[in-house]
Amino acid sequence: MEMEIKMKLSRLIIALLVLFLAFVVVNKSAFSAQNSDTNNTRTSKQSKDADDADDSDDKEDTDSTNTGKQSQGTGSNEETDIPKKNVKFKGDLLLGLNMGMHEPNSWYRKVAKLVLGMEGRLMDVSFKVELEFMYDTLRDNVIIDGQQATDYKRYLRAREVWAEYETNTFDRKWFTGFSFKIGHILYSWGKGDEYRPSDILNPQDYSNYSFTVSNDRKIPVWSLNLKTRLHENWRFSFILIPIHSGNEIPGNDNPWQDPSMISMQSMGITGISLSTPEKKLANSTYAVKTYFKLFDVDFSIGYLSGYGYQPVLISAVPPTAYMEYKFLRMITFDFEFVAGGIGFRGELGYFPKGKYYTQNTNLMIERKQLSVIFGFDKTDLFIKGMYINIQFIWEHIFDRDEGSVIAKGDIFSISLNWYYEGRVLKVELGGIYGIVNKELMLRPKVTWKVQNDFNVIIGAIIILGKNSLEYSQAPLGKYYNKDYIFIEANYSF
């Protein structure tokens, strides 16, 4: 009976997608010719908005993934006069269906998401409000800070709500800018593509594990952000996050529930007792980062101190697992430059405190960790519209052998993101290969650009890995039997 209901719901979702597609095509076709120039301009603007969202901790920072283009254009926005009054509204509607490909692990995900936003500027104050209304069957059982998520948090989220005062004096060489931002903010640190070891200022929604793109799964934090530009090639960002909230973790019956939690349930663990940081100013997270340019190379150095967002297992006494958030410190360094039309970038994150690893006893032990990324990307590779991005990833656990840590001491991985974009279709292939963990994830995807503001996407997630204790810490391989296909319709307005 339950399977029959799921099948009927799946067919209903597909039918709605087809009807929605037909509706948009019919209503847009009459206006496409006369509005093509306007829509093209709007598309470019929307793409720029998406890139800016990648970089939301500082509009002037170059911490986005579009390396080549941003490195060549660093600082260009600073010479542009900012309108004193400007307000715009925008929205995004997403309908989607995911279907597991393996029996007996077949599963379905239905998602409908509406994002409404407003951003603008009044004199020296800019502001942004973005609300997300969603229905997602993977969020039926999500755990937040050890508790079942309420309906409010499952169906509604304030993506970003902030105001920023900004002043610039471009006629001076030193102390040329100052800004102060307060609100519910998304941050973006690092130079990596999807994997950025230093990009840990926001908790994340793991209800769809890591298969939702990084910026969409981030959860905003209530915070203060002070930015100052000492020189056109030297600036600082100071961040204070006084309120702690952890990652949103898949619960029972979610296909992405961690296998270690399922294993504990088989041992009689039926509940979680999670200790959260006491709500006082001394437990705030604070971070500082300086950005500078030397010899046409963009550098940044950062430091973060605060409580991590992923709970750590302390002990397990049936029927309860005892967990808590641990204090974390991070030092980070990154760089980015363009040579011969190729963008090169690297990132390093060193964690002297706050990284924990599972032992053979299922409990966790703290170890220092170093994460390093080096990669390059190239637009218009061989032909116009073709892009490639390759990253090499190395993770090292210090003193790994002292404590029977299951994870490998040195983990090497290679990630790839390739696409070819034509006028109507965009064909993509992304993936990551874990050399040491013997895991592979592939993400083929085809986007049909029905109209400038309406896309239909079909793709799949394919995972290969090992099912043994030795590889149980492999972040992707442990879900080796959860391949799925997906279809989405996205309309922007």
CSV table of C-alpha atoms in Angstrom, one decimal:
chain,number,residue,atom,x,y,z
A,1,MET,CA,0.0,0.0,0.0
A,2,GLU,CA,2.8,2.4,1.0
A,3,MET,CA,4.7,1.6,-2.3
A,4,GLU,CA,1.5,2.2,-4.3
A,5,ILE,CA,1.0,5.7,-2.7
A,6,LYS,CA,4.7,6.6,-3.4
A,7,MET,CA,4.2,5.6,-7.0
A,8,LYS,CA,1.1,7.7,-7.4
A,9,LEU,CA,2.8,10.7,-5.8
A,10,SER,CA,5.8,10.3,-8.1
A,11,ARG,CA,3.6,10.2,-11.1
A,12,LEU,CA,1.7,13.3,-9.8
A,13,ILE,CA,5.0,15.2,-9.4
A,14,ILE,CA,6.1,14.2,-12.9
A,15,ALA,CA,2.8,15.3,-14.3
A,16,LEU,CA,3.0,18.6,-12.6
A,17,LEU,CA,6.5,19.2,-14.0
A,18,VAL,CA,5.2,18.5,-17.5
A,19,LEU,CA,2.2,20.8,-17.1
A,20,PHE,CA,4.4,23.5,-15.6
A,21,LEU,CA,6.8,23.2,-18.5
A,22,ALA,CA,4.0,23.4,-21.1
A,23,PHE,CA,2.5,26.4,-19.3
A,24,VAL,CA,5.8,28.3,-19.3
A,25,VAL,CA,6.6,27.5,-23.0
A,26,VAL,CA,3.1,28.6,-24.1
A,27,ASN,CA,3.1,31.8,-22.1
A,28,LYS,CA,6.7,32.8,-22.9
A,29,SER,CA,6.8,32.0,-26.6
A,30,ALA,CA,4.7,35.0,-27.6
A,31,PHE,CA,7.1,37.4,-25.9
A,32,SER,CA,10.5,35.7,-26.4
A,33,ALA,CA,11.4,37.5,-29.6
A,34,GLN,CA,10.7,41.1,-28.5
A,35,ASN,CA,12.1,40.5,-25.0
A,36,SER,CA,15.2,38.5,-26.0
A,37,ASP,CA,17.7,41.4,-25.5
A,38,THR,CA,16.1,42.3,-22.2
A,39,ASN,CA,16.1,38.7,-21.0
A,40,ASN,CA,19.7,38.1,-22.1
A,41,THR,CA,20.7,41.1,-20.0
A,42,ARG,CA,18.7,39.8,-17.1
A,43,THR,CA,20.3,36.4,-17.4
A,44,SER,CA,23.7,37.9,-17.2
A,45,LYS,CA,22.7,39.8,-14.2
A,46,GLN,CA,21.2,36.7,-12.5
A,47,SER,CA,24.5,34.8,-13.2
A,48,LYS,CA,26.4,37.7,-11.6
A,49,ASP,CA,24.0,37.6,-8.6
A,50,ALA,CA,24.7,33.9,-8.2
A,51,ASP,CA,28.5,34.5,-8.3
A,52,ASP,CA,28.0,37.3,-5.7
A,53,ALA,CA,26.1,34.9,-3.4
A,54,ASP,CA,29.2,32.7,-3.5
A,55,ASP,CA,31.1,35.6,-2.0
A,56,SER,CA,28.7,37.0,0.5
A,57,ASP,CA,31.0,37.6,3.4
A,58,ASP,CA,32.4,40.5,1.5
A,59,LYS,CA,31.2,41.8,-1.9
A,60,GLU,CA,34.8,42.9,-2.7
A,61,ASP,CA,36.5,39.6,-1.8
A,62,THR,CA,37.4,37.2,-4.5
A,63,ASP,CA,36.5,34.0,-2.7
A,64,SER,CA,34.2,32.5,-5.3
A,65,THR,CA,34.8,29.4,-7.5
A,66,ASN,CA,34.9,31.3,-10.8
A,67,THR,CA,38.7,31.8,-10.4
A,68,GLY,CA,39.9,32.9,-13.8
A,69,LYS,CA,37.3,35.6,-14.4
A,70,GLN,CA,37.4,37.0,-10.8
A,71,SER,CA,41.2,37.1,-10.6
A,72,GLN,CA,41.4,39.1,-13.8
A,73,GLY,CA,38.7,41.5,-12.5
A,74,THR,CA,39.8,42.0,-8.9
A,75,GLY,CA,38.9,45.5,-7.7
A,76,SER,CA,36.9,46.5,-10.8
A,77,ASN,CA,33.7,47.1,-8.8
A,78,GLU,CA,35.4,49.5,-6.5
A,79,GLU,CA,35.7,52.3,-9.0
A,80,THR,CA,32.0,52.2,-9.9
A,81,ASP,CA,29.6,54.8,-8.5
A,82,ILE,CA,27.0,53.0,-6.4
A,83,PRO,CA,23.4,54.3,-6.9
A,84,LYS,CA,22.0,56.0,-3.8
A,85,LYS,CA,18.6,54.4,-4.2
A,86,ASN,CA,17.9,51.0,-5.7
A,87,VAL,CA,15.5,48.2,-4.8
A,88,LYS,CA,14.9,45.0,-6.7
A,89,PHE,CA,12.8,41.9,-6.2
A,90,LYS,CA,13.4,38.4,-7.4
A,91,GLY,CA,12.3,34.9,-6.9
A,92,ASP,CA,13.0,31.3,-7.8
A,93,LEU,CA,10.7,28.2,-8.0
A,94,LEU,CA,12.1,24.7,-7.9
A,95,LEU,CA,10.2,21.4,-8.4
A,96,GLY,CA,12.1,18.2,-8.2
A,97,LEU,CA,12.0,14.4,-7.9
A,98,ASN,CA,14.8,12.0,-6.9
A,99,MET,CA,14.5,8.2,-7.3
A,100,GLY,CA,16.9,5.6,-5.8
A,101,MET,CA,18.2,3.1,-8.4
A,102,HIS,CA,18.9,0.1,-6.2
A,103,GLU,CA,16.6,-2.5,-4.5
A,104,PRO,CA,16.1,-2.9,-1.6
A,105,ASN,CA,17.4,0.6,-1.1
A,106,SER,CA,15.1,2.3,-3.5
A,107,TRP,CA,13.8,5.7,-2.2
A,108,TYR,CA,12.0,8.8,-3.4
A,109,ARG,CA,12.5,12.5,-2.7
A,110,LYS,CA,9.9,15.1,-3.7
A,111,VAL,CA,10.8,18.7,-3.3
A,112,ALA,CA,9.1,22.0,-4.0
A,113,LYS,CA,10.9,25.2,-3.1
A,114,LEU,CA,10.0,28.8,-3.5
A,115,VAL,CA,12.6,31.5,-2.7
A,116,LEU,CA,11.5,35.2,-2.6
A,117,GLY,CA,14.0,37.9,-2.2
A,118,MET,CA,14.4,41.7,-2.0
A,119,GLU,CA,17.6,43.6,-2.0
A,120,GLY,CA,18.5,47.3,-2.4
A,121,ARG,CA,20.3,50.3,-1.2
A,122,LEU,CA,19.3,53.5,0.5
A,123,MET,CA,22.0,56.1,0.7
A,124,ASP,CA,25.0,54.4,2.4
A,125,VAL,CA,22.9,51.4,3.7
A,126,SER,CA,22.4,48.2,1.6
A,127,PHE,CA,20.0,45.5,2.7
A,128,LYS,CA,18.8,42.0,1.7
A,129,VAL,CA,15.8,39.9,2.7
A,130,GLU,CA,15.5,36.4,1.2
A,131,LEU,CA,12.9,33.8,2.5
A,132,GLU,CA,12.7,30.2,1.5
A,133,PHE,CA,9.5,28.2,1.6
A,134,MET,CA,10.0,24.5,1.0
A,135,TYR,CA,8.4,21.0,1.0
A,136,ASP,CA,11.1,18.3,1.0
A,137,THR,CA,10.4,14.7,1.9
A,138,LEU,CA,14.0,14.3,3.0
A,139,ARG,CA,13.4,16.8,5.7
A,140,ASP,CA,10.6,14.8,7.3
A,141,ASN,CA,13.0,13.6,9.9
A,142,VAL,CA,15.9,16.1,10.4
A,143,ILE,CA,17.8,16.4,13.7
A,144,ILE,CA,18.9,19.9,14.8
A,145,ASP,CA,20.9,20.2,18.0
A,146,GLY,CA,19.8,16.7,19.1
A,147,GLN,CA,16.1,17.5,18.6
A,148,GLN,CA,13.6,16.7,15.9
A,149,ALA,CA,13.2,19.7,13.6
A,150,THR,CA,9.9,21.6,14.1
A,151,ASP,CA,7.5,22.2,11.2
A,152,TYR,CA,8.6,25.8,11.2
A,153,LYS,CA,12.2,24.9,10.5
A,154,ARG,CA,11.3,22.2,8.0
A,155,TYR,CA,9.1,24.4,5.8
A,156,LEU,CA,10.4,27.9,6.3
A,157,ARG,CA,13.9,29.4,6.4
A,158,ALA,CA,15.2,33.0,6.4
A,159,ARG,CA,18.0,32.5,3.9
A,160,GLU,CA,19.5,36.0,4.4
A,161,VAL,CA,18.3,39.0,6.3
A,162,TRP,CA,20.9,41.7,6.8
A,163,ALA,CA,21.7,45.4,6.6
A,164,GLU,CA,25.1,46.9,5.8
A,165,TYR,CA,26.4,50.4,6.2
A,166,GLU,CA,29.3,51.1,3.8
A,167,THR,CA,31.4,54.1,3.1
A,168,ASN,CA,34.2,54.5,0.5
A,169,THR,CA,36.7,57.2,-0.2
A,170,PHE,CA,38.4,56.3,-3.5
A,171,ASP,CA,40.3,59.6,-3.7
A,172,ARG,CA,42.6,58.4,-1.0
A,173,LYS,CA,45.4,55.8,-1.2
A,174,TRP,CA,45.0,54.6,2.4
A,175,PHE,CA,42.0,53.8,4.5
A,176,THR,CA,39.7,53.8,1.5
A,177,GLY,CA,36.7,51.9,2.8
A,178,PHE,CA,34.7,50.7,5.8
A,179,SER,CA,31.6,48.7,6.2
A,180,PHE,CA,29.5,47.1,9.0
A,181,LYS,CA,27.0,44.3,8.3
A,182,ILE,CA,24.6,42.8,10.8
A,183,GLY,CA,22.0,40.1,10.4
A,184,HIS,CA,21.4,36.6,9.2
A,185,ILE,CA,24.4,36.1,6.9
A,186,LEU,CA,26.0,33.5,4.6
A,187,TYR,CA,29.8,33.5,4.4
A,188,SER,CA,32.1,32.0,1.8
A,189,TRP,CA,35.8,31.4,2.6
A,190,GLY,CA,38.3,29.5,0.4
A,191,LYS,CA,39.3,29.0,-3.2
A,192,GLY,CA,38.1,25.4,-3.7
A,193,ASP,CA,35.3,24.3,-6.0
A,194,GLU,CA,32.7,22.3,-4.0
A,195,TYR,CA,35.2,21.2,-1.3
A,196,ARG,CA,36.7,24.1,0.7
A,197,PRO,CA,38.4,23.1,4.1
A,198,SER,CA,38.2,26.7,5.4
A,199,ASP,CA,34.6,27.3,4.5
A,200,ILE,CA,33.2,26.4,7.9
A,201,LEU,CA,31.6,29.7,9.2
A,202,ASN,CA,28.0,28.4,8.5
A,203,PRO,CA,26.4,25.2,9.6
A,204,GLN,CA,25.0,23.1,6.8
A,205,ASP,CA,21.8,21.2,5.9
A,206,TYR,CA,22.8,17.6,5.3
A,207,SER,CA,19.3,16.2,4.7
A,208,ASN,CA,20.4,15.6,1.1
A,209,TYR,CA,24.0,14.9,2.3
A,210,SER,CA,26.5,16.8,0.2
A,211,PHE,CA,24.7,16.4,-3.1
A,212,THR,CA,23.0,19.8,-2.8
A,213,VAL,CA,25.5,22.4,-4.0
A,214,SER,CA,27.5,24.0,-1.2
A,215,ASN,CA,26.0,27.5,-1.2
A,216,ASP,CA,22.4,26.1,-1.2
A,217,ARG,CA,23.0,23.8,1.8
A,218,LYS,CA,24.6,26.5,4.0
A,219,ILE,CA,22.5,27.8,6.9
A,220,PRO,CA,22.8,31.5,7.6
A,221,VAL,CA,24.1,32.6,11.1
A,222,TRP,CA,23.2,35.6,13.2
A,223,SER,CA,26.4,37.6,13.1
A,224,LEU,CA,28.3,40.9,12.8
A,225,ASN,CA,30.8,41.5,10.0
A,226,LEU,CA,33.2,44.5,10.1
A,227,LYS,CA,35.2,45.1,6.9
A,228,THR,CA,37.9,47.7,6.4
A,229,ARG,CA,40.1,48.5,3.4
A,230,LEU,CA,43.4,49.9,4.4
A,231,HIS,CA,44.7,50.0,0.8
A,232,GLU,CA,43.3,49.1,-2.6
A,233,ASN,CA,45.3,45.9,-2.4
A,234,TRP,CA,44.9,45.2,1.4
A,235,ARG,CA,41.8,44.7,3.4
A,236,PHE,CA,40.5,43.0,6.6
A,237,SER,CA,37.3,41.2,7.6
A,238,PHE,CA,36.3,40.7,11.2
A,239,ILE,CA,33.4,38.3,12.0
A,240,LEU,CA,31.5,37.6,15.3
A,241,ILE,CA,28.9,34.8,15.5
A,242,PRO,CA,27.4,35.0,19.0
A,243,ILE,CA,24.7,32.3,18.5
A,244,HIS,CA,25.6,28.7,17.9
A,245,SER,CA,23.4,26.3,16.0
A,246,GLY,CA,24.6,22.9,14.6
A,247,ASN,CA,24.3,21.1,11.3
A,248,GLU,CA,21.0,19.7,10.3
A,249,ILE,CA,21.5,15.9,10.3
A,250,PRO,CA,19.5,13.2,8.5
A,251,GLY,CA,17.4,11.2,11.0
A,252,ASN,CA,15.7,7.8,10.8
A,253,ASP,CA,14.4,6.7,7.4
A,254,ASN,CA,16.5,9.2,5.5
A,255,PRO,CA,18.6,7.5,2.9
A,256,TRP,CA,21.6,9.7,3.9
A,257,GLN,CA,21.5,8.8,7.6
A,258,ASP,CA,25.0,8.0,8.7
A,259,PRO,CA,25.7,4.2,8.7
A,260,SER,CA,27.4,4.6,12.1
A,261,MET,CA,24.1,5.8,13.6
A,262,ILE,CA,22.3,2.8,12.0
A,263,SER,CA,25.0,0.6,13.5
A,264,MET,CA,24.5,2.1,17.0
A,265,GLN,CA,20.7,1.5,16.7
A,266,SER,CA,21.4,-2.2,16.1
A,267,MET,CA,23.3,-2.2,19.5
A,268,GLY,CA,20.3,-0.8,21.3
A,269,ILE,CA,20.9,3.0,21.0
A,270,THR,CA,17.5,4.6,20.5
A,271,GLY,CA,18.1,8.2,21.7
A,272,ILE,CA,20.7,11.0,21.6
A,273,SER,CA,21.6,13.3,24.4
A,274,LEU,CA,23.4,16.3,22.9
A,275,SER,CA,25.3,18.9,25.0
A,276,THR,CA,25.3,22.3,23.4
A,277,PRO,CA,27.5,25.3,24.2
A,278,GLU,CA,26.2,27.6,26.9
A,279,LYS,CA,24.6,30.7,25.5
A,280,LYS,CA,27.1,33.4,26.6
A,281,LEU,CA,29.3,35.8,24.8
A,282,ALA,CA,32.5,33.9,25.7
A,283,ASN,CA,31.3,31.0,23.6
A,284,SER,CA,30.9,33.0,20.5
A,285,THR,CA,32.7,32.1,17.3
A,286,TYR,CA,35.0,34.8,16.0
A,287,ALA,CA,37.1,35.0,12.8
A,288,VAL,CA,39.4,37.4,11.1
A,289,LYS,CA,40.8,37.4,7.6
A,290,THR,CA,43.1,39.6,5.7
A,291,TYR,CA,43.2,39.9,1.9
A,292,PHE,CA,46.1,41.3,-0.1
A,293,LYS,CA,47.6,41.2,-3.6
A,294,LEU,CA,51.3,40.9,-4.5
A,295,PHE,CA,52.6,40.5,-8.1
A,296,ASP,CA,49.1,40.0,-9.5
A,297,VAL,CA,48.5,37.1,-7.1
A,298,ASP,CA,45.6,37.3,-4.6
A,299,PHE,CA,46.3,36.0,-1.2
A,300,SER,CA,44.4,35.7,2.1
A,301,ILE,CA,45.2,34.5,5.6
A,302,GLY,CA,42.5,33.7,8.1
A,303,TYR,CA,41.9,32.5,11.7
A,304,LEU,CA,38.8,31.1,13.2
A,305,SER,CA,38.0,30.1,16.8
A,306,GLY,CA,34.7,28.7,18.1
A,307,TYR,CA,32.5,25.7,18.5
A,308,GLY,CA,32.2,23.3,15.5
A,309,TYR,CA,28.9,22.5,13.9
A,310,GLN,CA,29.1,18.7,13.8
A,311,PRO,CA,28.4,16.9,17.1
A,312,VAL,CA,31.0,14.4,18.4
A,313,LEU,CA,30.2,11.0,20.0
A,314,ILE,CA,31.5,11.0,23.6
A,315,SER,CA,30.0,7.7,24.9
A,316,ALA,CA,27.2,5.3,24.2
A,317,VAL,CA,25.3,3.6,27.0
A,318,PRO,CA,22.2,1.9,25.7
A,319,PRO,CA,19.7,3.2,25.1
A,320,THR,CA,21.4,6.7,24.8
A,321,ALA,CA,24.3,8.1,22.8
A,322,TYR,CA,26.0,11.1,24.4
A,323,MET,CA,27.3,13.7,22.1
A,324,GLU,CA,28.6,17.3,22.3
A,325,TYR,CA,29.9,20.1,20.1
A,326,LYS,CA,33.7,20.6,20.5
A,327,PHE,CA,35.8,23.7,20.4
A,328,LEU,CA,37.6,24.2,17.2
A,329,ARG,CA,40.5,26.4,15.9
A,330,MET,CA,41.6,26.9,12.3
A,331,ILE,CA,44.4,28.7,10.5
A,332,THR,CA,43.9,29.1,6.7
A,333,PHE,CA,45.8,30.4,3.8
A,334,ASP,CA,44.9,30.6,0.1
A,335,PHE,CA,46.0,32.1,-3.2
A,336,GLU,CA,44.7,32.7,-6.7
A,337,PHE,CA,46.2,33.9,-10.0
A,338,VAL,CA,45.8,33.7,-13.8
A,339,ALA,CA,48.6,32.7,-16.2
A,340,GLY,CA,48.2,32.0,-19.8
A,341,GLY,CA,44.5,32.2,-19.6
A,342,ILE,CA,44.4,29.4,-16.9
A,343,GLY,CA,43.2,30.2,-13.4
A,344,PHE,CA,45.4,28.6,-10.6
A,345,ARG,CA,44.4,28.5,-7.0
A,346,GLY,CA,45.3,26.8,-3.8
A,347,GLU,CA,44.0,26.5,-0.2
A,348,LEU,CA,45.3,25.3,3.1
A,349,GLY,CA,43.4,24.7,6.3
A,350,TYR,CA,45.2,23.6,9.5
A,351,PHE,CA,43.2,22.5,12.5
A,352,PRO,CA,45.2,22.4,15.7
A,353,LYS,CA,42.1,21.7,17.7
A,354,GLY,CA,38.5,20.4,17.1
A,355,LYS,CA,38.9,17.6,14.6
A,356,TYR,CA,37.7,14.2,15.8
A,357,TYR,CA,37.9,10.7,14.3
A,358,THR,CA,36.2,7.4,15.0
A,359,GLN,CA,38.3,4.7,16.7
A,360,ASN,CA,37.7,0.9,16.5
A,361,THR,CA,35.7,1.3,19.7
A,362,ASN,CA,33.2,3.5,17.8
A,363,LEU,CA,34.2,6.4,20.1
A,364,MET,CA,36.0,9.5,18.8
A,365,ILE,CA,39.4,10.9,19.5
A,366,GLU,CA,40.8,14.4,18.7
A,367,ARG,CA,43.7,14.7,16.2
A,368,LYS,CA,45.3,17.7,14.4
A,369,GLN,CA,44.5,17.8,10.7
A,370,LEU,CA,45.9,19.5,7.6
A,371,SER,CA,43.8,19.9,4.4
A,372,VAL,CA,45.4,21.1,1.2
A,373,ILE,CA,43.9,21.9,-2.2
A,374,PHE,CA,45.5,22.9,-5.5
A,375,GLY,CA,43.7,23.2,-8.7
A,376,PHE,CA,43.2,25.0,-12.0
A,377,ASP,CA,40.4,25.9,-14.3
A,378,LYS,CA,40.0,27.0,-17.9
A,379,THR,CA,37.1,28.6,-19.7
A,380,ASP,CA,36.5,28.3,-23.5
A,381,LEU,CA,38.7,25.2,-23.5
A,382,PHE,CA,39.4,24.3,-27.2
A,383,ILE,CA,36.0,25.7,-28.2
A,384,LYS,CA,33.7,28.5,-26.9
A,385,GLY,CA,31.4,27.3,-24.1
A,386,MET,CA,33.6,24.5,-22.8
A,387,TYR,CA,35.0,24.7,-19.2
A,388,ILE,CA,37.1,22.4,-17.1
A,389,ASN,CA,38.1,22.5,-13.4
A,390,ILE,CA,40.5,20.0,-11.8
A,391,GLN,CA,41.4,19.9,-8.1
A,392,PHE,CA,43.9,17.8,-6.2
A,393,ILE,CA,43.0,17.3,-2.5
A,394,TRP,CA,45.3,16.0,0.3
A,395,GLU,CA,44.2,15.5,3.9
A,396,HIS,CA,46.7,14.5,6.7
A,397,ILE,CA,45.8,13.3,10.2
A,398,PHE,CA,48.7,13.9,12.7
A,399,ASP,CA,49.5,11.0,15.1
A,400,ARG,CA,46.9,8.9,13.4
A,401,ASP,CA,48.4,5.6,14.6
A,402,GLU,CA,48.1,6.5,18.3
A,403,GLY,CA,44.5,5.7,19.2
A,404,SER,CA,43.4,3.1,16.6
A,405,VAL,CA,41.8,5.7,14.3
A,406,ILE,CA,39.9,4.0,11.5
A,407,ALA,CA,40.4,6.8,8.9
A,408,LYS,CA,43.5,6.7,6.7
A,409,GLY,CA,46.4,8.9,7.8
A,410,ASP,CA,46.8,10.5,4.4
A,411,ILE,CA,43.9,10.8,2.0
A,412,PHE,CA,44.4,11.8,-1.7
A,413,SER,CA,41.5,12.7,-4.0
A,414,ILE,CA,41.0,14.3,-7.4
A,415,SER,CA,37.8,16.2,-8.3
A,416,LEU,CA,36.6,17.2,-11.8
A,417,ASN,CA,34.0,19.6,-13.1
A,418,TRP,CA,33.6,19.8,-16.9
A,419,TYR,CA,30.8,21.2,-18.9
A,420,TYR,CA,29.9,22.4,-22.4
A,421,GLU,CA,27.3,25.1,-22.7
A,422,GLY,CA,25.4,25.8,-25.9
A,423,ARG,CA,22.5,28.0,-26.7
A,424,VAL,CA,19.9,25.4,-25.7
A,425,LEU,CA,21.7,22.6,-23.8
A,426,LYS,CA,24.3,22.5,-21.1
A,427,VAL,CA,26.0,19.1,-20.6
A,428,GLU,CA,28.0,18.6,-17.4
A,429,LEU,CA,30.1,15.9,-15.8
A,430,GLY,CA,31.3,16.3,-12.2
A,431,GLY,CA,32.8,13.9,-9.8
A,432,ILE,CA,35.5,13.1,-7.2
A,433,TYR,CA,37.8,10.0,-7.0
A,434,GLY,CA,39.2,9.1,-3.6
A,435,ILE,CA,42.4,7.3,-4.4
A,436,VAL,CA,43.1,6.1,-0.9
A,437,ASN,CA,39.5,5.4,0.2
A,438,LYS,CA,38.8,3.7,-3.1
A,439,GLU,CA,35.6,5.7,-3.7
A,440,LEU,CA,34.2,7.3,-6.8
A,441,MET,CA,31.2,9.7,-7.2
A,442,LEU,CA,30.0,10.8,-10.7
A,443,ARG,CA,27.4,13.5,-11.4
A,444,PRO,CA,26.3,13.6,-15.0
A,445,LYS,CA,23.8,16.3,-15.7
A,446,VAL,CA,22.0,17.8,-18.7
A,447,THR,CA,20.3,21.2,-18.5
A,448,TRP,CA,17.7,22.2,-21.1
A,449,LYS,CA,17.3,26.0,-21.3
A,450,VAL,CA,13.7,26.2,-22.3
A,451,GLN,CA,13.7,29.9,-21.8
A,452,ASN,CA,16.1,32.4,-20.4
A,453,ASP,CA,14.5,32.1,-17.0
A,454,PHE,CA,13.3,28.5,-17.1
A,455,ASN,CA,15.4,25.3,-17.1
A,456,VAL,CA,14.7,21.6,-16.9
A,457,ILE,CA,17.5,19.5,-15.5
A,458,ILE,CA,18.0,15.7,-15.7
A,459,GLY,CA,20.9,14.0,-14.0
A,460,ALA,CA,22.2,11.2,-11.7
A,461,ILE,CA,24.4,10.6,-8.8
A,462,ILE,CA,26.5,7.4,-9.1
A,463,ILE,CA,28.6,6.2,-6.1
A,464,LEU,CA,31.1,3.4,-6.0
A,465,GLY,CA,32.9,2.4,-2.8
A,466,LYS,CA,33.9,-0.4,-0.3
A,467,ASN,CA,31.6,-1.9,2.3
A,468,SER,CA,34.1,-2.7,5.1
A,469,LEU,CA,35.3,-1.3,8.4
A,470,GLU,CA,38.6,-0.2,6.8
A,471,TYR,CA,36.7,2.1,4.5
A,472,SER,CA,33.8,3.0,6.8
A,473,GLN,CA,35.2,6.6,7.1
A,474,ALA,CA,35.0,7.2,3.4
A,475,PRO,CA,32.6,10.2,3.1
A,476,LEU,CA,31.1,9.0,-0.2
A,477,GLY,CA,31.9,5.3,-0.5
A,478,LYS,CA,29.9,4.5,2.6
A,479,TYR,CA,26.8,5.3,0.6
A,480,TYR,CA,27.8,3.0,-2.3
A,481,ASN,CA,24.3,1.6,-2.7
A,482,LYS,CA,22.4,4.9,-2.8
A,483,ASP,CA,22.7,5.9,-6.5
A,484,TYR,CA,19.8,7.9,-7.8
A,485,ILE,CA,18.5,9.8,-10.7
A,486,PHE,CA,16.8,13.2,-10.5
A,487,ILE,CA,14.7,15.6,-12.6
A,488,GLU,CA,14.2,19.3,-11.7
A,489,ALA,CA,12.3,22.3,-13.2
A,490,ASN,CA,13.6,25.7,-12.2
A,491,TYR,CA,11.9,29.0,-12.9
A,492,SER,CA,13.5,32.4,-12.0
A,493,PHE,CA,11.6,35.6,-11.9
